[in-house]
Short mmCIF file of C-alpha atoms in Angstrom, two decimals:
data_model
loop_
_atom_site.label_atom_id
_atom_site.label_comp_id
_atom_site.label_asym_id
_atom_site.label_seq_id
_atom_site.Cartn_x
_atom_site.Cartn_y
_atom_site.Cartn_z
CA MET Q 1 17.47 -12.99 12.50
CA ASN Q 2 14.77 -11.28 14.48
CA THR Q 3 13.06 -14.54 15.35
CA THR Q 4 16.29 -16.08 16.52
CA ALA Q 5 17.05 -13.12 18.70
CA ARG Q 6 13.61 -13.26 20.24
CA ARG Q 7 13.99 -16.96 20.95
CA ILE Q 8 17.30 -16.38 22.67
CA ALA Q 9 15.86 -13.59 24.78
CA GLY Q 10 12.84 -15.70 25.65
CA THR Q 11 14.71 -18.82 26.75
CA SER Q 12 17.06 -17.06 29.13
CA LEU Q 13 14.76 -14.84 31.10
CA ALA Q 14 17.23 -14.51 33.99
CA ALA Q 15 19.70 -12.77 31.73
CA ALA Q 16 17.03 -10.89 29.82
CA GLY Q 17 18.37 -7.46 30.63
CA ALA Q 18 21.90 -8.23 29.60
CA MET Q 19 20.75 -10.20 26.59
CA CYS Q 20 18.67 -7.32 25.29
CA LEU Q 21 21.64 -5.00 25.45
CA ALA Q 22 23.92 -7.62 23.92
CA VAL Q 23 21.67 -8.47 21.01
CA GLY Q 24 20.30 -4.97 20.56
CA PRO Q 25 21.62 -4.39 17.07
CA ALA Q 26 20.54 -7.86 15.96
CA LEU Q 27 17.02 -7.22 17.19
CA ALA Q 28 16.63 -4.46 14.66
CA ALA Q 29 14.86 -6.24 11.82
CA ASP Q 30 15.19 -5.13 8.24
CA THR Q 31 13.52 -1.78 7.72
CA THR Q 32 12.39 -0.45 4.39
CA VAL Q 33 12.11 3.27 3.91
CA SER Q 34 10.79 4.82 0.74
CA GLY Q 35 10.34 8.24 -0.71
CA ASN Q 36 8.23 9.93 -3.33
CA LEU Q 37 10.72 12.04 -5.29
CA LEU Q 38 9.31 15.47 -6.05
CA PRO Q 39 10.59 18.33 -8.22
CA VAL Q 40 12.74 20.71 -6.19
CA ALA Q 41 10.78 23.92 -5.79
CA SER Q 42 11.59 26.74 -8.23
CA ASN Q 43 14.21 24.76 -10.15
CA ASN Q 44 12.15 24.52 -13.38
CA VAL Q 45 11.80 20.75 -13.23
CA SER Q 46 8.04 20.27 -12.97
CA LYS Q 47 7.98 17.20 -15.24
CA VAL Q 48 10.42 15.09 -13.25
CA SER Q 49 9.15 12.16 -11.24
CA GLY Q 50 10.67 9.44 -9.14
CA THR Q 51 10.41 6.90 -6.36
CA ALA Q 52 13.19 5.55 -4.17
CA SER Q 53 13.35 2.69 -1.72
CA VAL Q 54 16.11 1.79 0.72
CA LYS Q 55 16.21 -1.46 2.64
CA VAL Q 56 18.30 -1.21 5.80
CA SER Q 57 19.66 -4.57 7.00
CA GLY Q 58 21.85 -3.85 9.99
CA GLU Q 59 24.51 -1.57 8.54
CA MET Q 60 23.92 -2.60 4.94
CA LEU Q 61 21.77 -0.63 2.51
CA THR Q 62 20.09 -1.80 -0.68
CA VAL Q 63 18.99 1.20 -2.71
CA THR Q 64 16.45 1.09 -5.52
CA MET Q 65 15.49 4.24 -7.39
CA VAL Q 66 13.66 5.12 -10.58
CA ALA Q 67 13.44 8.68 -11.86
CA SER Q 68 12.21 10.20 -15.12
CA GLY Q 69 11.93 13.53 -16.90
CA LEU Q 70 15.59 14.44 -16.33
CA LEU Q 71 18.05 15.98 -18.77
CA ALA Q 72 18.96 13.00 -20.97
CA GLY Q 73 22.54 11.96 -21.61
CA SER Q 74 24.11 14.00 -18.81
CA ALA Q 75 25.47 12.79 -15.48
CA HIS Q 76 23.08 13.15 -12.57
CA ALA Q 77 24.78 13.01 -9.19
CA ALA Q 78 22.51 11.27 -6.69
CA HIS Q 79 22.99 10.94 -2.95
CA ILE Q 80 21.47 10.07 0.34
CA HIS Q 81 21.59 13.23 2.43
CA PHE Q 82 21.34 13.53 6.18
CA GLY Q 83 22.28 16.13 8.76
CA ALA Q 84 21.63 15.86 12.47
CA ASN Q 85 20.83 19.57 12.49
CA ALA Q 86 18.98 19.62 9.17
CA ARG Q 87 15.19 19.80 8.94
CA HIS Q 88 14.90 16.32 7.33
CA ALA Q 89 12.82 17.99 4.66
CA CYS Q 90 13.07 19.00 1.03
CA PRO Q 91 13.96 22.65 0.38
CA THR Q 92 11.41 25.33 -0.40
CA ILE Q 93 11.88 28.73 -2.01
CA ALA Q 94 12.45 30.08 1.51
CA ASP Q 95 15.84 28.29 1.38
CA ASP Q 96 16.97 30.49 -1.55
CA THR Q 97 19.29 32.54 0.62
CA ASN Q 98 21.22 34.10 -2.26
CA GLY Q 99 17.99 35.27 -3.87
CA ASP Q 100 18.72 34.04 -7.41
CA GLY Q 101 15.38 32.25 -7.69
CA HIS Q 102 16.87 28.75 -7.61
CA ILE Q 103 17.92 26.27 -4.93
CA ASN Q 104 21.59 25.35 -5.23
CA THR Q 105 23.41 22.52 -3.43
CA THR Q 106 24.45 24.59 -0.43
CA GLU Q 107 20.98 26.04 0.03
CA GLY Q 108 19.41 22.58 -0.19
CA ALA Q 109 21.69 21.23 2.53
CA ALA Q 110 20.00 23.41 5.14
CA ALA Q 111 16.85 21.38 4.56
CA TYR Q 112 18.20 17.84 4.03
CA GLY Q 113 21.79 17.92 5.28
CA GLY Q 114 25.03 16.96 3.59
CA VAL Q 115 25.92 13.96 1.44
CA VAL Q 116 26.20 10.75 3.48
CA VAL Q 117 26.05 8.15 0.68
CA SER Q 118 26.97 8.66 -2.97
CA LEU Q 119 24.68 6.59 -5.20
CA THR Q 120 27.39 5.79 -7.71
CA THR Q 121 27.03 3.04 -10.31
CA SER Q 122 30.38 1.47 -9.33
CA GLY Q 123 33.20 1.84 -6.82
CA ASP Q 124 33.19 3.99 -3.73
CA THR Q 125 29.85 5.11 -2.29
CA SER Q 126 31.19 7.41 0.42
CA PRO Q 127 30.70 11.21 0.48
CA LYS Q 128 34.15 11.43 -1.17
CA SER Q 129 32.45 10.38 -4.43
CA ALA Q 130 29.78 13.06 -4.19
CA LEU Q 131 31.00 14.72 -7.38
CA ALA Q 132 32.36 11.66 -9.21
CA VAL Q 133 30.46 12.64 -12.35
CA ASP Q 134 31.89 9.73 -14.35
CA ARG Q 135 30.28 7.22 -11.96
CA PHE Q 136 26.68 8.47 -11.90
CA SER Q 137 23.84 7.55 -14.23
CA THR Q 138 23.58 9.71 -17.35
CA ALA Q 139 19.81 9.19 -17.52
CA PRO Q 140 19.40 7.75 -21.02
CA GLY Q 141 16.05 8.95 -22.34
CA GLY Q 142 15.77 11.12 -19.24
CA GLU Q 143 15.30 8.09 -17.01
CA ILE Q 144 17.39 6.60 -14.22
CA SER Q 145 16.81 3.03 -13.09
CA TYR Q 146 19.23 2.42 -10.25
CA GLU Q 147 19.80 -0.42 -7.87
CA ARG Q 148 22.75 -1.19 -5.68
CA GLY Q 149 23.16 -3.38 -2.63
CA SER Q 150 25.83 -4.01 0.00
CA ILE Q 151 26.35 -0.33 0.75
CA LYS Q 152 27.88 -0.29 4.22
CA VAL Q 153 27.19 2.64 6.54
CA SER Q 154 27.84 3.44 10.19
CA PRO Q 155 25.37 2.20 12.83
CA GLU Q 156 24.43 5.82 13.55
CA LEU Q 157 23.64 6.50 9.92
CA ALA Q 158 21.72 3.23 9.55
CA LYS Q 159 19.63 4.31 12.53
CA ALA Q 160 18.95 7.75 11.06
CA ILE Q 161 17.96 6.30 7.69
CA SER Q 162 15.68 3.62 9.15
CA GLY Q 163 14.23 6.32 11.41
CA GLY Q 164 12.94 8.22 8.40
CA GLU Q 165 15.33 11.17 8.67
CA SER Q 166 17.29 10.96 5.43
CA ALA Q 167 16.59 12.25 1.92
CA ILE Q 168 17.42 11.09 -1.57
CA VAL Q 169 18.39 13.90 -3.91
CA VAL Q 170 19.06 13.70 -7.66
CA HIS Q 171 21.02 16.63 -9.05
CA GLY Q 172 21.30 18.16 -12.50
CA VAL Q 173 18.96 20.76 -14.01
CA ASP Q 174 18.75 22.26 -17.50
CA TYR Q 175 17.37 25.71 -16.72
CA ASN Q 176 17.71 27.10 -20.22
CA LYS Q 177 16.43 23.90 -21.89
CA ASN Q 178 19.29 23.70 -24.37
CA GLY Q 179 20.00 20.03 -23.73
CA LYS Q 180 23.24 20.39 -21.77
CA TYR Q 181 24.71 21.73 -18.56
CA ASP Q 182 26.05 25.23 -19.21
CA GLY Q 183 25.54 28.88 -18.24
CA ALA Q 184 27.60 31.62 -16.67
CA THR Q 185 26.76 30.68 -13.08
CA LYS Q 186 29.30 28.27 -11.64
CA SER Q 187 28.49 25.50 -9.20
CA ASP Q 188 28.70 26.46 -5.55
CA VAL Q 189 30.38 23.12 -4.79
CA ASP Q 190 32.75 22.79 -7.79
CA PRO Q 191 33.72 25.95 -9.73
CA ALA Q 192 34.76 23.75 -12.66
CA LEU Q 193 31.11 22.85 -13.23
CA PRO Q 194 28.14 25.02 -14.19
CA THR Q 195 25.52 25.32 -11.45
CA GLU Q 196 23.10 23.41 -13.72
CA ALA Q 197 25.20 20.28 -13.18
CA THR Q 198 24.89 20.28 -9.41
CA ASP Q 199 21.62 22.03 -8.52
CA PRO Q 200 19.06 19.57 -7.10
CA ALA Q 201 16.29 18.37 -9.43
CA LEU Q 202 14.43 15.76 -7.37
CA CYS Q 203 14.14 15.35 -3.63
CA GLY Q 204 12.29 12.87 -1.45
CA ILE Q 205 12.37 12.16 2.28
CA LEU Q 206 12.80 8.43 2.97
CA LYS Q 207 9.96 7.51 5.33
CA VAL Q 208 9.34 4.14 6.94
CA ALA Q 209 7.26 2.16 4.47
CA PRO Q 210 4.03 0.48 5.59
CA ALA Q 211 3.97 -3.21 6.53
CA GLY Q 212 1.27 -5.75 7.25
CA GLY Q 213 -2.46 -5.90 6.66
CA MET Q 214 -5.12 -3.25 7.15
CA ASN Q 215 -8.30 -3.05 9.24
CA THR Q 216 -10.56 -1.91 6.45
CA GLY Q 217 -13.84 -3.44 7.56
CA GLY Q 218 -16.46 -3.10 10.25
CA GLY Q 219 -17.74 -6.64 9.85
CA GLY Q 220 -21.38 -5.64 9.46
CA GLY Q 221 -21.52 -6.89 5.89
CA THR Q 222 -21.23 -10.57 6.69
CA GLY Q 223 -24.13 -12.87 7.60
CA GLY Q 224 -23.01 -13.39 11.15
CA SER Q 225 -23.93 -10.01 12.51
CA ASN Q 226 -27.70 -10.16 12.67
CA GLN Q 227 -27.88 -11.82 16.03
CA GLY Q 228 -31.32 -10.50 16.95
CA LEU Q 229 -33.16 -12.44 14.27
CA ILE Q 230 -31.05 -15.52 14.85
CA VAL Q 231 -31.76 -15.53 18.58
CA ILE Q 232 -35.53 -15.01 18.10
CA GLY Q 233 -35.66 -17.63 15.34
CA GLY Q 234 -33.78 -20.11 17.47
CA ALA Q 235 -36.07 -19.44 20.43
CA LEU Q 236 -39.16 -20.03 18.31
CA LEU Q 237 -37.68 -23.29 17.02
CA LEU Q 238 -37.05 -24.47 20.56
CA ALA Q 239 -40.54 -23.44 21.64
CA GLY Q 240 -42.09 -25.20 18.65
CA ALA Q 241 -40.16 -28.37 19.34
CA GLY Q 242 -41.19 -28.21 23.00
CA VAL Q 243 -44.89 -27.72 22.28
CA GLY Q 244 -44.77 -30.42 19.60
CA ALA Q 245 -43.18 -32.91 21.97
CA PHE Q 246 -45.85 -32.09 24.57
CA ALA Q 247 -48.61 -32.71 22.02
CA LEU Q 248 -47.11 -36.01 20.87
CA LYS Q 249 -46.77 -37.14 24.45
CA ARG Q 250 -50.43 -36.32 25.10
CA ARG Q 251 -51.51 -38.25 22.01
CA ALA Q 252 -49.38 -41.18 23.04
CA ASN Q 253 -50.90 -41.13 26.50
CA ALA Q 254 -54.41 -40.95 25.05
CA ALA Q 255 -53.74 -43.94 22.79
CA ALA Q 256 -52.48 -46.04 25.64
CA MET T 1 -38.77 -22.60 3.93
CA ASN T 2 -42.45 -23.50 3.95
CA ARG T 3 -42.13 -26.33 6.38
CA HIS T 4 -45.85 -26.41 7.26
CA ASP T 5 -46.76 -27.64 3.77
CA HIS T 6 -46.36 -31.32 4.58
CA PRO T 7 -47.96 -31.42 8.01
CA ALA T 8 -50.86 -29.21 6.92
CA GLY T 9 -51.62 -31.64 4.09
CA SER T 10 -52.17 -34.48 6.57
CA GLY T 11 -55.48 -33.20 7.83
CA ARG T 12 -56.29 -36.01 10.24
CA ARG T 13 -58.81 -35.71 13.00
CA GLY T 14 -56.13 -36.16 15.64
CA VAL T 15 -54.51 -32.79 14.98
CA ASN T 16 -54.95 -30.61 18.00
CA GLY T 17 -54.10 -27.10 18.94
CA ALA T 18 -50.74 -27.97 20.43
CA VAL T 19 -49.51 -29.56 17.23
CA LEU T 20 -50.67 -26.60 15.18
CA ALA T 21 -48.89 -24.22 17.56
CA SER T 22 -45.70 -26.20 17.30
CA ILE T 23 -45.88 -26.14 13.52
CA LEU T 24 -46.38 -22.40 13.44
CA LEU T 25 -43.56 -21.82 15.88
CA LEU T 26 -41.23 -24.05 13.91
CA ALA T 27 -42.11 -22.33 10.65
CA GLY T 28 -41.79 -18.84 12.07
CA GLY T 29 -38.54 -19.70 13.79
CA SER T 30 -37.11 -21.14 10.62
CA VAL T 31 -38.02 -18.06 8.60
CA LEU T 32 -36.50 -15.68 11.12
CA LEU T 33 -33.39 -17.82 11.50
CA GLY T 34 -33.06 -17.87 7.74
CA LEU T 35 -33.36 -14.10 7.56
CA GLY T 36 -30.80 -13.68 10.28
CA LEU T 37 -28.28 -16.04 8.74
CA ASP T 38 -28.79 -15.47 5.02
CA LEU T 39 -29.66 -11.85 4.67
CA GLY T 40 -27.20 -10.41 7.09
CA SER T 41 -28.20 -6.86 7.84
CA GLY T 42 -31.08 -6.87 5.43
CA ARG T 43 -28.89 -6.23 2.38
CA ALA T 44 -28.32 -8.39 -0.66
CA GLY T 45 -25.67 -10.51 1.09
CA PRO T 46 -22.05 -10.42 2.18
CA PRO T 47 -19.51 -8.46 0.14
CA PRO T 48 -18.18 -10.18 -3.00
CA GLN T 49 -14.95 -12.12 -2.60
CA PRO T 50 -12.29 -12.99 -5.17
CA PRO T 51 -12.70 -16.39 -6.89
CA ALA T 52 -11.60 -19.25 -4.65
CA ALA T 53 -8.78 -20.11 -7.03
CA MET T 54 -7.26 -16.69 -6.50
CA ALA T 55 -7.81 -16.57 -2.75
CA VAL T 56 -4.80 -17.77 -0.82
CA ALA T 57 -4.33 -17.80 2.90
CA ALA T 58 -0.57 -17.64 2.87
CA ALA T 59 1.70 -15.08 1.30
CA PRO T 60 3.73 -16.15 -1.71
CA ALA T 61 7.41 -16.85 -1.16
CA PRO T 62 9.44 -13.67 -0.68
CA ALA T 63 10.76 -12.22 -3.93
CA THR T 64 14.27 -12.30 -2.62
CA ALA T 65 15.93 -14.87 -0.45
CA GLY T 66 19.17 -14.80 1.47
CA SER T 67 20.99 -11.51 1.33
CA GLY T 68 18.21 -9.77 -0.54
CA GLU T 69 20.57 -8.85 -3.36
CA PRO T 70 20.19 -8.36 -6.24
CA VAL T 71 16.80 -6.72 -6.37
CA HIS T 72 14.58 -8.37 -8.96
CA HIS T 73 12.77 -6.18 -11.39
CA ARG T 74 9.61 -7.74 -12.73
CA ARG T 75 7.19 -6.77 -15.42
CA PRO T 76 3.67 -6.49 -14.06
CA ALA T 77 1.85 -9.79 -14.55
CA GLY T 78 -0.67 -8.33 -16.98
CA ALA T 79 1.76 -6.38 -19.15
CA ARG T 80 2.51 -7.95 -22.51
CA PRO T 81 6.10 -8.04 -23.75
CA GLY T 82 6.92 -4.84 -25.57
CA GLU T 83 3.74 -3.14 -24.38
CA SER T 84 4.29 0.54 -23.88
CA ILE T 85 3.26 1.68 -20.42
CA GLY T 86 4.01 5.29 -21.24
CA ARG T 87 6.26 7.61 -19.35
CA PHE T 88 5.90 8.15 -15.65
CA LEU T 89 3.76 11.02 -14.52
CA PRO T 90 5.00 13.72 -12.14
CA ALA T 91 3.54 13.58 -8.64
CA SER T 92 -0.08 14.72 -8.33
CA ARG T 93 -2.63 13.62 -5.77
CA PRO T 94 -5.72 11.62 -6.83
CA THR T 95 -9.05 13.44 -6.93
CA ARG T 96 -11.34 10.75 -8.37
CA LEU T 97 -11.29 6.96 -8.49
CA GLU T 98 -13.51 5.05 -10.93
CA ILE T 99 -13.96 1.33 -11.58
CA GLY T 100 -16.71 1.04 -14.16
CA SER T 101 -17.12 -2.73 -13.88
CA ILE T 102 -18.38 -2.48 -10.29
CA GLY T 103 -19.98 0.96 -10.50
CA LEU T 104 -17.43 2.53 -8.17
CA ARG T 105 -16.82 6.26 -8.24
CA SER T 106 -15.37 8.26 -5.39
CA ASP T 107 -14.24 11.86 -5.16
CA THR T 108 -13.40 11.93 -1.47
CA PHE T 109 -9.87 11.16 -0.35
CA VAL T 110 -8.07 11.21 2.96
CA ALA T 111 -4.33 10.88 3.62
CA LEU T 112 -3.09 7.66 5.26
CA HIS T 113 0.12 7.34 7.25
CA VAL T 114 2.25 4.62 8.79
CA GLN T 115 1.27 3.97 12.41
CA ARG T 116 3.51 3.06 15.33
CA ASP T 117 2.94 -0.65 14.73
CA GLY T 118 4.10 -0.26 11.14
CA THR T 119 0.71 -0.75 9.52
CA LEU T 120 -1.01 1.83 7.41
CA SER T 121 -3.79 3.87 9.05
CA VAL T 122 -7.31 3.44 7.70
CA PRO T 123 -9.86 6.07 6.62
CA PRO T 124 -11.94 7.50 9.51
CA ASN T 125 -15.21 6.48 7.82
CA ALA T 126 -16.53 4.11 5.16
CA ASP T 127 -17.30 6.84 2.62
CA THR T 128 -13.77 8.01 1.84
CA VAL T 129 -10.84 6.45 0.04
CA GLY T 130 -7.52 6.56 1.87
CA PHE T 131 -4.35 7.41 -0.03
CA TYR T 132 -0.86 6.64 1.28
CA GLN T 133 0.55 10.09 0.63
CA ALA T 134 4.22 9.40 1.44
CA GLY T 135 4.25 6.81 -1.35
CA PRO T 136 4.05 7.32 -5.10
CA THR T 137 1.00 9.07 -6.51
CA PRO T 138 -0.83 7.11 -9.26
CA GLY T 139 1.37 7.21 -12.38
CA GLN T 140 4.69 7.63 -10.59
CA PRO T 141 7.23 4.79 -10.46
CA GLY T 142 6.24 2.04 -8.04
CA SER T 143 2.94 1.27 -6.36
CA ALA T 144 0.40 3.93 -5.39
CA VAL T 145 -1.65 2.58 -2.46
CA LEU T 146 -5.36 3.34 -2.01
CA ALA T 147 -7.43 1.71 0.73
CA ALA T 148 -11.05 1.91 1.86
CA HIS T 149 -13.50 0.09 4.09
CA VAL T 150 -15.66 -2.73 2.81
CA ASP T 151 -18.42 -1.97 5.31
CA THR T 152 -19.15 -0.60 8.78
CA ALA T 153 -19.86 -2.50 11.98
CA SER T 154 -23.53 -1.61 11.60
CA GLY T 155 -23.69 -3.11 8.13
CA ALA T 156 -23.56 -0.09 5.86
CA GLU T 157 -21.66 -0.61 2.61
CA GLY T 158 -18.22 0.96 2.38
CA VAL T 159 -16.70 2.52 -0.75
CA PHE T 160 -14.86 -0.73 -1.53
CA TYR T 161 -17.85 -3.00 -0.78
CA ARG T 162 -17.74 -4.57 -4.25
CA LEU T 163 -13.95 -4.52 -4.71
CA GLY T 164 -13.74 -8.33 -4.47
CA ALA T 165 -15.88 -8.58 -7.62
CA VAL T 166 -13.36 -6.97 -9.99
CA ARG T 167 -11.56 -9.23 -12.44
CA ARG T 168 -8.30 -9.30 -14.36
CA GLY T 169 -8.34 -7.10 -17.45
CA GLU T 170 -10.84 -4.57 -16.10
CA THR T 171 -9.76 -0.96 -15.75
CA ILE T 172 -9.29 1.55 -12.97
CA ARG T 173 -9.40 5.26 -13.85
CA VAL T 174 -7.77 7.79 -11.58
CA THR T 175 -8.25 11.51 -12.09
CA ARG T 176 -5.47 13.59 -10.57
CA ALA T 177 -5.27 17.17 -9.33
CA ASP T 178 -3.17 18.14 -12.38
CA GLY T 179 -5.98 17.01 -14.70
CA THR T 180 -4.28 13.88 -16.00
CA VAL T 181 -6.28 10.63 -16.02
CA PRO T 182 -4.00 7.58 -15.83
CA VAL T 183 -5.82 4.31 -16.58
CA PHE T 184 -4.67 1.10 -14.91
CA THR T 185 -5.36 -2.46 -16.05
CA ILE T 186 -6.09 -5.01 -13.33
CA ASP T 187 -3.56 -7.86 -13.17
CA ARG T 188 -5.13 -9.80 -10.31
CA VAL T 189 -7.40 -9.61 -7.30
CA GLN T 190 -6.38 -11.72 -4.39
CA ALA T 191 -7.31 -12.39 -0.75
CA PHE T 192 -4.56 -12.67 1.84
CA SER T 193 -4.78 -13.62 5.48
CA LYS T 194 -3.88 -10.51 7.49
CA SER T 195 -1.42 -12.69 9.39
CA ALA T 196 0.40 -13.49 6.14
CA PHE T 197 0.06 -10.19 4.33
CA PRO T 198 2.53 -9.91 1.38
CA THR T 199 4.09 -6.61 2.46
CA ALA T 200 6.79 -6.64 -0.22
CA ASP T 201 4.37 -7.43 -3.04
CA VAL T 202 1.93 -4.74 -2.01
CA TYR T 203 4.12 -1.89 -0.81
CA HIS T 204 7.72 -2.40 -2.00
CA SER T 205 7.12 -3.61 -5.49
CA ASP T 206 9.12 -3.06 -8.63
CA LEU T 207 9.82 0.62 -9.24
CA THR T 208 10.39 0.24 -12.98
CA SER T 209 6.67 0.41 -13.73
CA ALA T 210 3.80 2.54 -12.44
CA GLN T 211 1.32 0.42 -10.53
CA ILE T 212 -1.61 0.81 -8.17
CA ARG T 213 -2.87 -1.25 -5.23
CA LEU T 214 -6.42 -1.12 -3.89
CA ILE T 215 -6.91 -2.66 -0.45
CA THR T 216 -9.99 -3.58 1.57
CA CYS T 217 -11.13 -6.30 3.98
CA GLY T 218 -12.77 -9.63 3.23
CA GLY T 219 -13.22 -13.26 4.12
CA PRO T 220 -14.68 -14.64 7.34
CA LEU T 221 -14.83 -12.73 10.60
CA GLY T 222 -12.35 -13.61 13.29
CA PRO T 223 -13.22 -14.06 16.99
CA ASP T 224 -12.65 -10.34 17.56
CA GLY T 225 -15.33 -9.45 15.01
CA SER T 226 -12.91 -8.15 12.37
CA TYR T 227 -12.29 -9.62 8.94
CA ARG T 228 -9.50 -12.18 8.71
CA ASN T 229 -8.42 -11.29 5.19
CA ASN T 230 -7.38 -8.33 3.11
CA ILE T 231 -8.49 -8.20 -0.50
CA VAL T 232 -5.84 -6.58 -2.70
CA VAL T 233 -6.25 -5.50 -6.32
CA PHE T 234 -2.99 -5.27 -8.29
CA ALA T 235 -2.99 -3.15 -11.47
CA HIS T 236 -0.45 -1.54 -13.80
CA LEU T 237 -0.48 1.71 -15.73
CA ALA T 238 -1.90 1.10 -19.21
CA SER T 239 -2.31 4.63 -20.55
CA THR T 240 -2.06 8.23 -19.49
#
């Protein structure tokens, strides 16, 4: 798509300005952003691990995510978060505004913004499904292996995600290590759920992934670099050939 | 290289000073030319390259065609069916890299980042290993990326000077800040033209296994004096 767009722009130079505006969205090639999912600070989840990758093709997202070390057999809500006024960062203990020692969903949003995509296993992926606990992975064996394509988002959101400003957050923590979501503290986003069910466990900022080769060499290790010796050697060869030719000529003259 | 052997053996009376001078000049020139071409900067030779059979100039076909959906999950090439690769490790930065087969050991790491042109930055010198810190750490799902220089412009060996000499089945040990020591088994070592670098294979690989990528430069020099190829080592987590 990108190549085609460039060709069009190149062959109609007179209209270049207008063309660039017209094909602007098409010029945006696929962008892949990825994030290293880290345990959310102070939420007692030091063993969790994960990596997420989102390919942005125009306004379509393909999300791939693997996470491990989570509470097994319980629904883990997972979302892409973004907020224009958020810090585009994962929360720290400084975000614990209610002082209970943990980061809950509301406190986390100050760092990474609200839900913009719900990473459900089927059906709707909009923020309306943020708490659709029957449509999120239950992490069999503590692991989530998620992939879903054709997730349509707004052009503004696609731009924010491909610009490295969004976060992937996996929720669900078992503070008391009893193998289920429970406890007296209710969720700040759904009073019908314990806070364990909705507190964030893993968070990663989706940054633009690297592309292309690397300049990892100086070139001094190959044979071609030692020009000094080559030049001197070549000069001596030329001189030798010259002197030799002179000598042969003299001998030939003498013989004649 | 001893080109004067034959002429010197023909000790005829007609040999004069000019001929002798020409012989000496030719011999000396040949020796110096040989040194310049063969010995490079006075070291044992150019850095090792992957076997020709594994060196390809073009990138393999993209893993996904058309819409890019669905995403294909692949087992690492070297992993046997049913082989346990262990659980993923939590994030922890690398503190030591060891490849016994080529005598590599490095304790110095520097963070790499994505530059404006989309490529990964490189370490500031040839003595440190770069680590792409926004990506997975070794042992996390997906590919941890480590890169280092093969040499310097003045001919000094870089940390990854011998990287092209590793072979499938050899092991890479990574010590991490949390004390864990994941061991990776090499699946392949391959040279890619920088103009056809397999971005997806190297950076966006399968997340269902923990892998590592080691990158350096190799192949012939281009007109600008930089290497034309990248050498990439692909390995998967074998034990933790």
